[in-house]
Every structure is written in structure tokens, then in C-alpha cells.
Coordinates of C-alpha atoms in Angstrom, one line a residue:
M1 CA 146.7 50.0 171.1
K2 CA 147.2 53.5 170.2
K3 CA 144.2 56.0 170.8
L4 CA 141.6 56.3 168.2
V5 CA 140.7 59.7 169.3
E6 CA 143.3 62.2 167.9
E7 CA 144.2 65.4 169.2
A8 CA 144.4 68.4 165.9
T9 CA 147.8 69.0 166.4
I10 CA 149.6 70.5 163.0
E11 CA 151.0 66.8 162.7
N12 CA 147.5 64.9 162.8
V13 CA 146.0 67.8 160.6
L14 CA 148.4 67.4 157.9
K15 CA 148.4 63.5 158.4
S16 CA 144.3 63.9 157.9
I17 CA 145.1 65.9 154.5
K18 CA 147.5 63.3 153.4
E19 CA 145.4 60.3 154.1
D20 CA 142.0 62.0 153.2
K21 CA 141.0 59.5 156.0
Y22 CA 137.5 60.7 156.4
N23 CA 136.6 62.0 152.5
R24 CA 137.0 65.7 153.8
T25 CA 138.9 66.7 150.3
R26 CA 135.8 67.7 148.6
D27 CA 134.3 69.6 151.5
I28 CA 137.4 71.3 152.4
V29 CA 137.5 72.3 148.6
D30 CA 133.8 73.6 148.6
F31 CA 134.7 75.7 151.4
I32 CA 137.7 77.5 150.3
E33 CA 136.3 77.9 146.7
A34 CA 133.0 79.8 148.7
L35 CA 135.8 82.0 150.9
D36 CA 137.6 83.3 147.5
Q37 CA 134.1 84.5 146.3
I38 CA 133.5 86.8 149.3
E39 CA 133.7 90.3 148.7
G40 CA 134.2 92.9 151.5
N41 CA 134.1 91.7 155.6
M42 CA 132.1 88.7 156.7
F43 CA 131.7 87.1 160.0
I44 CA 130.8 83.1 159.3
S45 CA 129.3 80.7 161.5
L46 CA 130.2 76.9 161.1
D47 CA 127.7 75.2 163.3
A48 CA 128.0 71.3 164.6
K49 CA 127.7 69.2 167.2
W50 CA 130.8 68.5 170.1
G51 CA 132.6 65.7 168.4
A52 CA 131.6 66.3 164.8
G53 CA 135.3 67.2 163.9
K54 CA 134.8 71.1 163.7
T55 CA 138.6 71.6 164.7
F56 CA 139.9 69.1 162.1
Y57 CA 138.0 70.5 159.6
V58 CA 138.7 74.4 160.3
R59 CA 142.7 73.3 160.7
Q60 CA 142.6 71.7 157.4
I61 CA 141.4 74.9 155.4
E62 CA 143.5 76.9 157.6
Q63 CA 146.8 74.7 156.6
M64 CA 145.5 74.7 153.1
L65 CA 145.5 78.6 152.7
D66 CA 148.6 78.7 154.5
Y67 CA 150.0 76.3 152.1
L68 CA 148.3 78.1 149.2
T69 CA 149.8 81.6 150.3
R70 CA 153.5 80.2 150.8
T71 CA 153.6 79.1 147.6
S72 CA 152.4 81.9 145.9
K73 CA 155.0 84.0 147.8
Q74 CA 157.7 81.8 147.4
L75 CA 158.0 81.3 151.1
N76 CA 159.7 78.3 152.7
I77 CA 157.1 75.4 153.0
E78 CA 158.3 72.5 155.4
K79 CA 158.8 68.9 154.0
E80 CA 156.1 67.3 155.8
V81 CA 153.9 70.3 154.7
E82 CA 154.6 69.7 151.0
E83 CA 154.0 65.9 151.5
A84 CA 150.8 66.0 152.8
F85 CA 149.6 68.5 149.9
S86 CA 151.4 67.5 146.9
N87 CA 149.8 64.3 146.3
N88 CA 146.2 65.5 146.8
D89 CA 145.5 66.7 143.0
R90 CA 142.1 67.8 143.7
L91 CA 143.4 70.4 146.4
M92 CA 146.3 71.0 144.5
S93 CA 144.3 72.2 141.3
L94 CA 142.5 74.9 143.7
N95 CA 143.3 78.2 141.9
L96 CA 142.2 81.3 144.1
N97 CA 141.7 84.7 143.0
R98 CA 143.2 86.0 146.3
T99 CA 146.2 85.6 148.8
Y100 CA 145.0 84.9 152.1
F101 CA 146.6 84.9 155.7
P102 CA 144.9 82.3 157.7
V103 CA 145.2 82.6 161.9
Y104 CA 143.2 79.6 163.8
Y105 CA 142.7 80.9 167.3
N106 CA 141.6 78.5 170.0
A107 CA 139.5 80.7 171.9
W108 CA 139.3 78.1 175.4
L109 CA 142.8 78.4 176.1
Y110 CA 142.4 81.8 176.4
D111 CA 139.2 82.5 178.0
N112 CA 141.4 83.5 181.4
H113 CA 142.5 86.6 180.1
D114 CA 140.7 89.7 180.7
D115 CA 140.4 91.0 177.3
P116 CA 139.7 88.6 174.7
L117 CA 140.7 90.9 171.7
M118 CA 144.1 91.3 173.2
S119 CA 144.9 88.0 173.3
L120 CA 143.5 87.4 169.8
I121 CA 145.6 90.2 168.5
L122 CA 149.0 89.0 170.3
I123 CA 148.2 85.1 168.5
I124 CA 147.8 87.2 165.2
T125 CA 151.0 88.9 165.6
K126 CA 152.7 85.9 166.5
V127 CA 151.4 84.1 163.2
F128 CA 152.5 87.1 161.3
G129 CA 156.2 86.5 162.1
G130 CA 156.0 83.7 160.2
Y131 CA 155.6 84.6 157.2
C132 CA 158.3 87.3 157.9
D133 CA 161.8 86.2 156.6
T134 CA 163.4 88.4 158.8
K135 CA 162.6 90.9 162.0
L136 CA 158.5 92.4 161.6
S137 CA 158.8 95.8 159.8
S138 CA 159.4 98.8 161.9
S139 CA 156.1 100.4 161.2
F140 CA 154.2 97.1 162.4
S141 CA 156.3 97.4 165.7
E142 CA 155.6 100.7 165.9
K143 CA 151.8 100.6 165.6
M144 CA 151.7 97.7 167.7
T145 CA 153.3 99.5 170.1
E146 CA 151.0 102.1 170.0
L147 CA 148.2 99.6 170.2
L148 CA 149.5 98.1 173.2
D149 CA 149.9 101.3 175.1
C150 CA 146.0 101.8 174.4
F151 CA 145.5 98.4 175.7
S152 CA 147.3 99.1 179.2
F153 CA 144.5 101.4 180.3
S154 CA 141.9 98.6 180.7
M155 CA 143.7 95.4 180.6
G156 CA 143.5 94.8 184.0
K157 CA 145.8 92.1 185.6
F158 CA 146.8 91.0 182.1
Q159 CA 148.9 94.0 180.8
I160 CA 151.2 94.0 178.4
G161 CA 152.0 97.7 177.2
T162 CA 154.7 99.9 177.4
N163 CA 155.0 103.1 179.3
L164 CA 152.6 101.5 182.0
V165 CA 153.8 104.1 185.1
G166 CA 150.8 106.0 186.2
V167 CA 148.3 104.8 183.5
K168 CA 145.7 103.9 185.8
D169 CA 145.8 106.8 187.7
K170 CA 145.7 109.1 184.5
F171 CA 142.6 106.7 183.1
A172 CA 140.8 107.2 186.7
A173 CA 140.8 111.0 186.0
K174 CA 139.3 110.7 182.4
D175 CA 135.6 111.7 182.1
I176 CA 133.3 109.5 180.2
L177 CA 133.6 111.9 177.0
S178 CA 137.7 111.0 176.9
A179 CA 137.2 107.5 177.5
V180 CA 135.1 107.1 174.1
K181 CA 137.8 108.7 172.9
T182 CA 139.9 106.5 173.9
E183 CA 137.9 103.7 172.2
D184 CA 137.8 105.1 168.9
E185 CA 141.5 105.2 169.2
V186 CA 142.0 101.6 170.0
R187 CA 139.5 100.9 167.0
D188 CA 141.5 103.0 164.7
K189 CA 144.7 101.3 166.0
V190 CA 143.4 97.8 165.5
K191 CA 142.7 99.1 162.0
E192 CA 146.4 100.5 161.6
V193 CA 147.7 97.1 162.9
F194 CA 146.1 94.7 160.2
K195 CA 146.0 97.1 157.7
T196 CA 150.0 96.9 158.0
V197 CA 149.6 92.7 158.3
I198 CA 147.3 92.8 155.1
E199 CA 149.3 95.1 153.0
E200 CA 152.5 93.3 153.5
N201 CA 151.8 90.2 153.1
V202 CA 148.3 89.1 151.4
E203 CA 145.3 90.5 150.4
K204 CA 142.7 89.2 153.2
L205 CA 143.1 88.0 156.8
V206 CA 141.0 84.8 157.7
V207 CA 140.6 84.2 161.3
F208 CA 139.0 80.9 162.5
I209 CA 137.6 81.2 166.2
D210 CA 137.4 77.9 167.6
E211 CA 135.8 76.2 170.9
L212 CA 134.0 79.4 171.6
D213 CA 131.2 77.4 172.5
R214 CA 133.4 76.3 175.6
C215 CA 134.7 79.1 177.2
R216 CA 132.9 81.1 180.0
P217 CA 129.7 82.5 179.2
T218 CA 131.0 86.0 179.7
Y219 CA 134.4 85.4 177.5
A220 CA 132.4 84.2 174.5
I221 CA 129.8 86.7 174.6
E222 CA 132.3 89.3 175.0
M223 CA 134.6 87.8 172.1
L224 CA 132.1 88.2 169.8
E225 CA 131.3 92.0 170.8
R226 CA 134.8 93.0 170.4
I227 CA 135.1 91.2 166.8
K228 CA 132.2 92.8 165.4
H229 CA 133.2 96.5 167.0
Y230 CA 136.8 96.2 166.1
F231 CA 137.1 94.1 162.8
D232 CA 134.6 95.5 160.4
D233 CA 137.7 95.9 157.7
D234 CA 136.5 94.5 154.4
R235 CA 139.9 92.7 153.8
I236 CA 138.9 90.6 157.0
I237 CA 136.9 87.0 157.3
F238 CA 136.1 85.5 160.8
V239 CA 134.9 81.7 160.5
A240 CA 133.7 81.1 164.3
S241 CA 133.3 77.1 164.6
I242 CA 130.4 76.3 167.1
N243 CA 127.9 74.6 168.7
K244 CA 125.3 76.9 168.3
E245 CA 122.8 74.9 170.5
Q246 CA 125.6 75.1 173.3
L247 CA 126.3 78.7 172.7
I248 CA 122.7 79.9 173.0
H249 CA 122.6 78.1 176.3
S250 CA 125.6 79.9 177.7
I251 CA 123.8 83.4 176.3
S252 CA 120.9 82.1 178.0
K253 CA 123.1 81.6 181.4
C254 CA 124.3 84.7 181.6
Y255 CA 121.7 87.0 180.3
G256 CA 118.3 84.7 181.8
M257 CA 116.2 82.7 180.3
N258 CA 113.5 85.1 179.0
F259 CA 116.4 86.7 176.8
D260 CA 116.4 86.2 173.2
S261 CA 119.8 84.4 173.0
T262 CA 119.5 83.1 169.4
G263 CA 118.1 86.5 168.2
Y264 CA 121.3 88.0 169.8
L265 CA 123.7 85.5 168.4
D266 CA 122.2 85.9 164.8
K267 CA 123.1 89.8 164.9
F268 CA 126.5 88.8 165.3
F269 CA 127.0 86.4 162.0
D270 CA 126.4 87.3 158.5
R271 CA 126.0 83.6 157.5
N272 CA 125.4 80.5 158.8
V273 CA 126.8 77.3 157.5
Y274 CA 126.1 73.9 159.0
L275 CA 129.2 71.4 158.8
P276 CA 129.3 68.9 156.3
K277 CA 128.1 64.9 157.7
I278 CA 131.5 63.2 157.9
N279 CA 131.6 59.7 156.8
S280 CA 132.1 58.0 160.2
N281 CA 132.2 54.4 158.5
L282 CA 135.2 53.2 160.7
D283 CA 135.6 50.0 158.7
N284 CA 139.0 49.8 158.6
I285 CA 139.9 51.0 162.0
L286 CA 139.4 47.5 163.3
F287 CA 139.7 44.3 162.1
F288 CA 137.6 41.3 162.9
T289 CA 138.0 38.0 162.8
N290 CA 135.4 35.5 160.7
E291 CA 134.3 34.5 164.6
Q292 CA 133.2 37.8 165.4
Y293 CA 130.3 38.4 163.1
Y294 CA 128.2 39.4 166.0
I295 CA 130.3 42.3 168.0
E296 CA 131.3 43.7 164.1
N297 CA 127.7 44.4 163.5
I298 CA 126.3 45.0 167.1
M299 CA 128.8 47.8 167.1
K300 CA 128.0 49.5 163.6
Q301 CA 124.3 49.0 164.6
L302 CA 124.7 50.7 168.0
S303 CA 126.5 53.5 166.8
E304 CA 123.5 53.9 164.1
Y305 CA 120.6 54.0 166.6
Y306 CA 122.8 56.3 169.1
Q307 CA 123.4 58.6 166.2
L308 CA 127.2 58.8 167.4
T309 CA 129.7 62.2 166.4
L310 CA 132.7 61.4 164.9
R311 CA 134.6 61.6 168.4
E312 CA 132.0 59.2 169.8
N313 CA 132.4 56.4 167.4
L314 CA 136.2 56.7 167.7
R315 CA 135.8 56.5 171.8
F316 CA 133.3 53.5 171.3
Y317 CA 135.4 51.6 169.0
D318 CA 138.9 52.2 171.2
S319 CA 136.7 50.9 174.5
V320 CA 135.7 47.9 172.5
S321 CA 139.3 47.5 171.1
H322 CA 140.9 45.3 173.2
A323 CA 137.9 42.7 173.5
V324 CA 138.2 42.3 169.8
E325 CA 142.1 41.7 169.3
S326 CA 142.0 39.6 172.6
G327 CA 140.1 37.2 171.1
S328 CA 137.6 37.5 174.7
I329 CA 134.9 37.6 172.1
K330 CA 133.9 34.7 169.6
D331 CA 130.8 33.2 167.9
H332 CA 129.6 29.9 168.4
E333 CA 130.2 30.0 172.1
A334 CA 127.9 30.7 174.0
E335 CA 129.4 33.1 176.8
K336 CA 131.7 34.7 174.6
T337 CA 128.4 35.5 171.9
L338 CA 126.7 37.2 174.6
F339 CA 129.7 39.2 175.6
S340 CA 129.2 40.4 171.9
A341 CA 126.1 42.0 173.2
F342 CA 126.9 42.9 176.3
V343 CA 130.5 44.5 176.3
P344 CA 129.3 47.5 173.4
I345 CA 126.3 47.9 175.1
I346 CA 128.2 48.7 178.5
A347 CA 130.6 50.7 176.4
I348 CA 128.1 52.7 174.2
L349 CA 126.3 53.4 177.3
T350 CA 129.3 54.8 179.1
I351 CA 129.5 57.4 176.4
K352 CA 126.1 58.4 176.1
D353 CA 124.3 58.3 179.6
E354 CA 126.2 57.4 182.8
I355 CA 122.9 57.2 184.6
K356 CA 121.7 54.2 182.3
K357 CA 124.6 52.6 182.2
R358 CA 124.3 52.3 186.5
K359 CA 121.1 51.2 185.9
F360 CA 122.1 48.8 183.4
L361 CA 124.7 47.3 185.7
E362 CA 122.6 47.0 188.3
G363 CA 120.0 44.7 186.7
D364 CA 117.3 47.3 185.1
S365 CA 116.8 45.2 182.1
S366 CA 114.5 48.3 180.4
I367 CA 117.5 49.0 178.6
L368 CA 118.1 45.2 177.2
D369 CA 114.4 45.0 176.2
E370 CA 114.9 48.1 174.3
L371 CA 118.0 47.4 172.4
F372 CA 117.0 43.7 171.7
Q373 CA 113.8 44.7 170.1
N374 CA 115.1 47.6 168.2
I375 CA 118.4 46.5 166.8
P376 CA 118.2 44.1 163.8
I377 CA 121.6 42.3 164.9
L378 CA 120.5 41.7 168.7
Y379 CA 117.1 40.2 167.5
T380 CA 118.6 37.9 165.5
M381 CA 121.3 37.0 167.9
A382 CA 118.3 36.3 170.3
C383 CA 116.7 33.6 167.4
Q384 CA 119.9 32.0 167.4
F385 CA 119.6 31.2 171.3
A386 CA 116.0 29.3 170.4
E387 CA 116.2 25.6 169.1
F388 CA 115.6 25.9 165.4
G389 CA 117.1 29.7 164.8
N390 CA 115.2 31.3 162.2
N391 CA 114.1 34.9 162.6
S392 CA 110.4 34.4 163.7
E393 CA 108.8 36.5 166.5
E394 CA 108.5 32.6 168.3
N395 CA 112.0 32.3 168.1
F396 CA 112.8 35.6 169.5
K397 CA 111.0 35.3 172.5
T398 CA 112.2 32.0 173.0
G399 CA 115.6 32.9 172.6
Y400 CA 115.5 36.4 174.4
E401 CA 113.8 34.7 177.5
K402 CA 117.1 32.5 177.8
I403 CA 119.5 36.3 177.3
K404 CA 117.5 38.0 179.6
E405 CA 117.7 35.1 182.6
V406 CA 121.5 35.4 181.7
Y407 CA 121.2 38.9 182.5
E408 CA 118.7 39.2 185.8
H409 CA 120.9 36.6 187.5
T410 CA 124.5 38.3 187.1
F411 CA 123.5 41.7 186.8
N412 CA 120.6 42.1 189.1
I413 CA 122.4 43.4 192.9
N414 CA 118.9 42.1 194.3
I415 CA 120.2 38.2 193.8
D416 CA 122.0 36.6 196.3
G417 CA 125.8 36.5 194.4
K418 CA 126.4 33.0 195.9
R419 CA 123.8 31.0 194.2
Y420 CA 125.3 29.6 191.1
Y421 CA 123.2 30.2 187.7
K422 CA 121.7 27.3 186.7
G423 CA 120.0 28.7 183.4
R424 CA 119.4 27.1 179.8
I425 CA 122.7 29.1 178.5
R426 CA 126.1 27.7 179.7
I427 CA 128.0 30.6 181.4
H428 CA 130.3 31.2 184.3
N429 CA 128.6 32.4 187.4
N430 CA 131.0 35.5 187.4
F431 CA 129.3 36.6 184.1
K432 CA 128.9 40.1 185.0
E433 CA 132.5 40.6 186.6
K434 CA 134.3 39.0 183.1
C435 CA 132.2 41.5 181.1
L436 CA 133.7 44.5 183.1
K437 CA 136.7 43.1 182.9
I438 CA 136.8 43.2 179.2
C439 CA 135.5 46.7 179.2
N440 CA 138.3 47.9 181.1
G441 CA 140.9 46.0 179.2
F442 CA 141.8 43.2 181.8
L443 CA 140.8 40.0 179.9

């Protein structure tokens, strides 16, 4: 089966725009329209937990801005790009006041570089080349060469500049005042480069910084500081998609737990935006039969109970997909009905809490008690194993005792595995092994 968790490749991003799979069109339009109202320079944080869909969201916005700019400038647009946008009336109705040059920068891919500013500039240069029908203008090339020469003083192992002979020796001989002057020169060269990028192409540069919270703490901090120092041009907007909680934790690791990491981080951002919650309803991802009522609803309610992110939800459905499609799980057969509960529980604990999963597999019934008491469909299932089946407290108690009897006999590592199960629900003696095989896609 095809993996449900997709990487945010351009192909997948365009597909998600075309299909509007998670009803993101309205959110994309709202963000772009808000972006178009910004006067001057701005640094925006887009905050959400890992797995909430930040990368897809910013790449969708990036691709939309790219499409609108290319349309406005009558540049070449690839067929698959045109198809992704042309059938979406809401996106096509966007009418912006400015043209934008969007750049996507995955900080995590470059956190082994000595200077984050240098790698960012190189990515912007590469994207800029795609907006030109011919070679980069001579003025731009000249300014880039001058800038790279400036950076060759301080780039360490990542030297790219020209005229490198004797540079390090010359720099080592400089005094403090001349070093400060060099920093000013670098800043001026950066401004000249992006002045050329903007003036020759568009009215605003929008840079999307992604995965910053996954970088080395020192790299993430230096990235923020370098951007704030060098990119204060009124025609440049930065959007950093982050897990703010994790980034604050990284800063604390770098500067100490008593350091005001929250205040330090807030000084970099002019505006904090929260990623709109995505509709993670996956009704059309898996197709359940009429005999799979329990597993369908158990998966939905477990997902809500553990508040899975979109990525976690996709992983959860992916891990149980084989069990659903293979026919290993069915209602009206005692053992296969119990698989409806045990297999999703093992799968979701694999995602949310590996320690609890290990304890569950070793016979710690506390998690089973918690879930059967708090998940309505599991409560209903337990009642069905009682004699009369209605949802009464007495029937739940009777039915759950039978289910727990199965669990404790088959999962408890302290019970002699050679002793056959003789409980009130008819199952095979290797029930646990069959659960694990179903989870692994082997049954």
C-alpha cells in the first residue's frame, strides 16, 4: 500500500493544492491577502506543533506567490503548475497589489554550514536564476562576487569567495575597528544584492524559513540574529515556520535554563501567527467494510483522545491500514472483534508513548483500564461481551472482565506461556502474537 505520510515535494504540494485535500484554500488565501497588506519590513513567526502541516502550508503559499508573479510577468509556467491552480476559482480570484519573489529555505538542510546567512543567500540566488530567461545580469553577478569576497574572510571551512589567496592572513592582521568596518561592508553588499533582486524582478521578497526548530541550537540562534541584522530592508518579509515551544527549549539549552528564552525569541518577531488547525478527518483515506464498525470508530475516537496531529494521524492510519484491508479484523467474531481494540491501541502507543507501549505489551493493564473507561466505543464493545449487551454499568463491568481476562492471560509475561487459555471469550492461545503480526502487516 502507498504510504499515507507524504513528503512536501513540489509534486505533492501542487497535488495538495489541486485537490484541496485538507481544505486549506481559505487559509492560503487569507495568509496571502494579509501578506499583501504589509507595509515595510516584517519578520513573522508561524507557530504550530511538529506534524501539524507547517511545511505543506508554507510551500503552498510559496507556490501560489510564485504562480501569481510568473503570471503577472508573463514568464514560463509548467503544465502541472498551471493545472494545479487553474481549477481553483478561489485561488485564481486573488488580486494582489504587488508582485512577490518567494523563496523557500529549509534551515535544517544547511545547519552543517558555518554561516547561515551565506547558505540563505546562495539559495535566494539559485531561485532568482529561475526568474530570468537568460543568464543573471552582469550587475547582479558583480555584486554577488563582491559579497562572496567579503564572506571569504569569515566563512571558515565553507569558503566560496574568489581571490582567496592570503585572505585569512590579511584578516588576522586586522584590528577590531577594521573588523567592524568589514561587517558594515558585508551589510551594505547584502543590501545591494537584494536591491538588485527586487528591482530587476518584483516589488517584495518573501523568504520562508522552515524547520528552524530542528536545527542545532547555535545555528538556529545565529540564523535569527543574522537575518535581523542584515535584512532590515522594507521590501523584505520573513516567515519562519516554527514549533515555538521547541525553539525556546533549544535557546534555553544554549544559554541556560535561567535565561529568558521566551523574551529573547520574541524580540526577533514583529508578529506571531498560529497555524490554523487543519481538518484531520481521514474518512476517505481507508475504506471500512460493514463488518468493521468497531475498528473504524475506535481509530477515530483514539485519534481524538490523543489529539493526534495531521502527521501522527496519517502514521496511525498507515500502521493499521493492512489490518483493515486484509480482513484480519471483523465484527461478530470474538477474536477478530478484540483485534479491533488491541491493534489500534498498540499502533497509537507506538506513536505517542513507546514506554507505555512496552508496558502494555508486558501486561500492564492500567492503559487498558483507562481507555475502556474513557473511549465511548470501547465502553460499548465491552458491554457487547456481556449477556444482554445494552450499555449499562453492570454490563460494562461483566464484559470488560472478560476482555481483561483475555489480555492478562495472553499479554502478561509472568504467566506460563504453555498454559492454554480457558477464559469465557473464545480466542487462540497465541492471541498476542497474532496482534503483533497484524500490526506488522504479516497477517
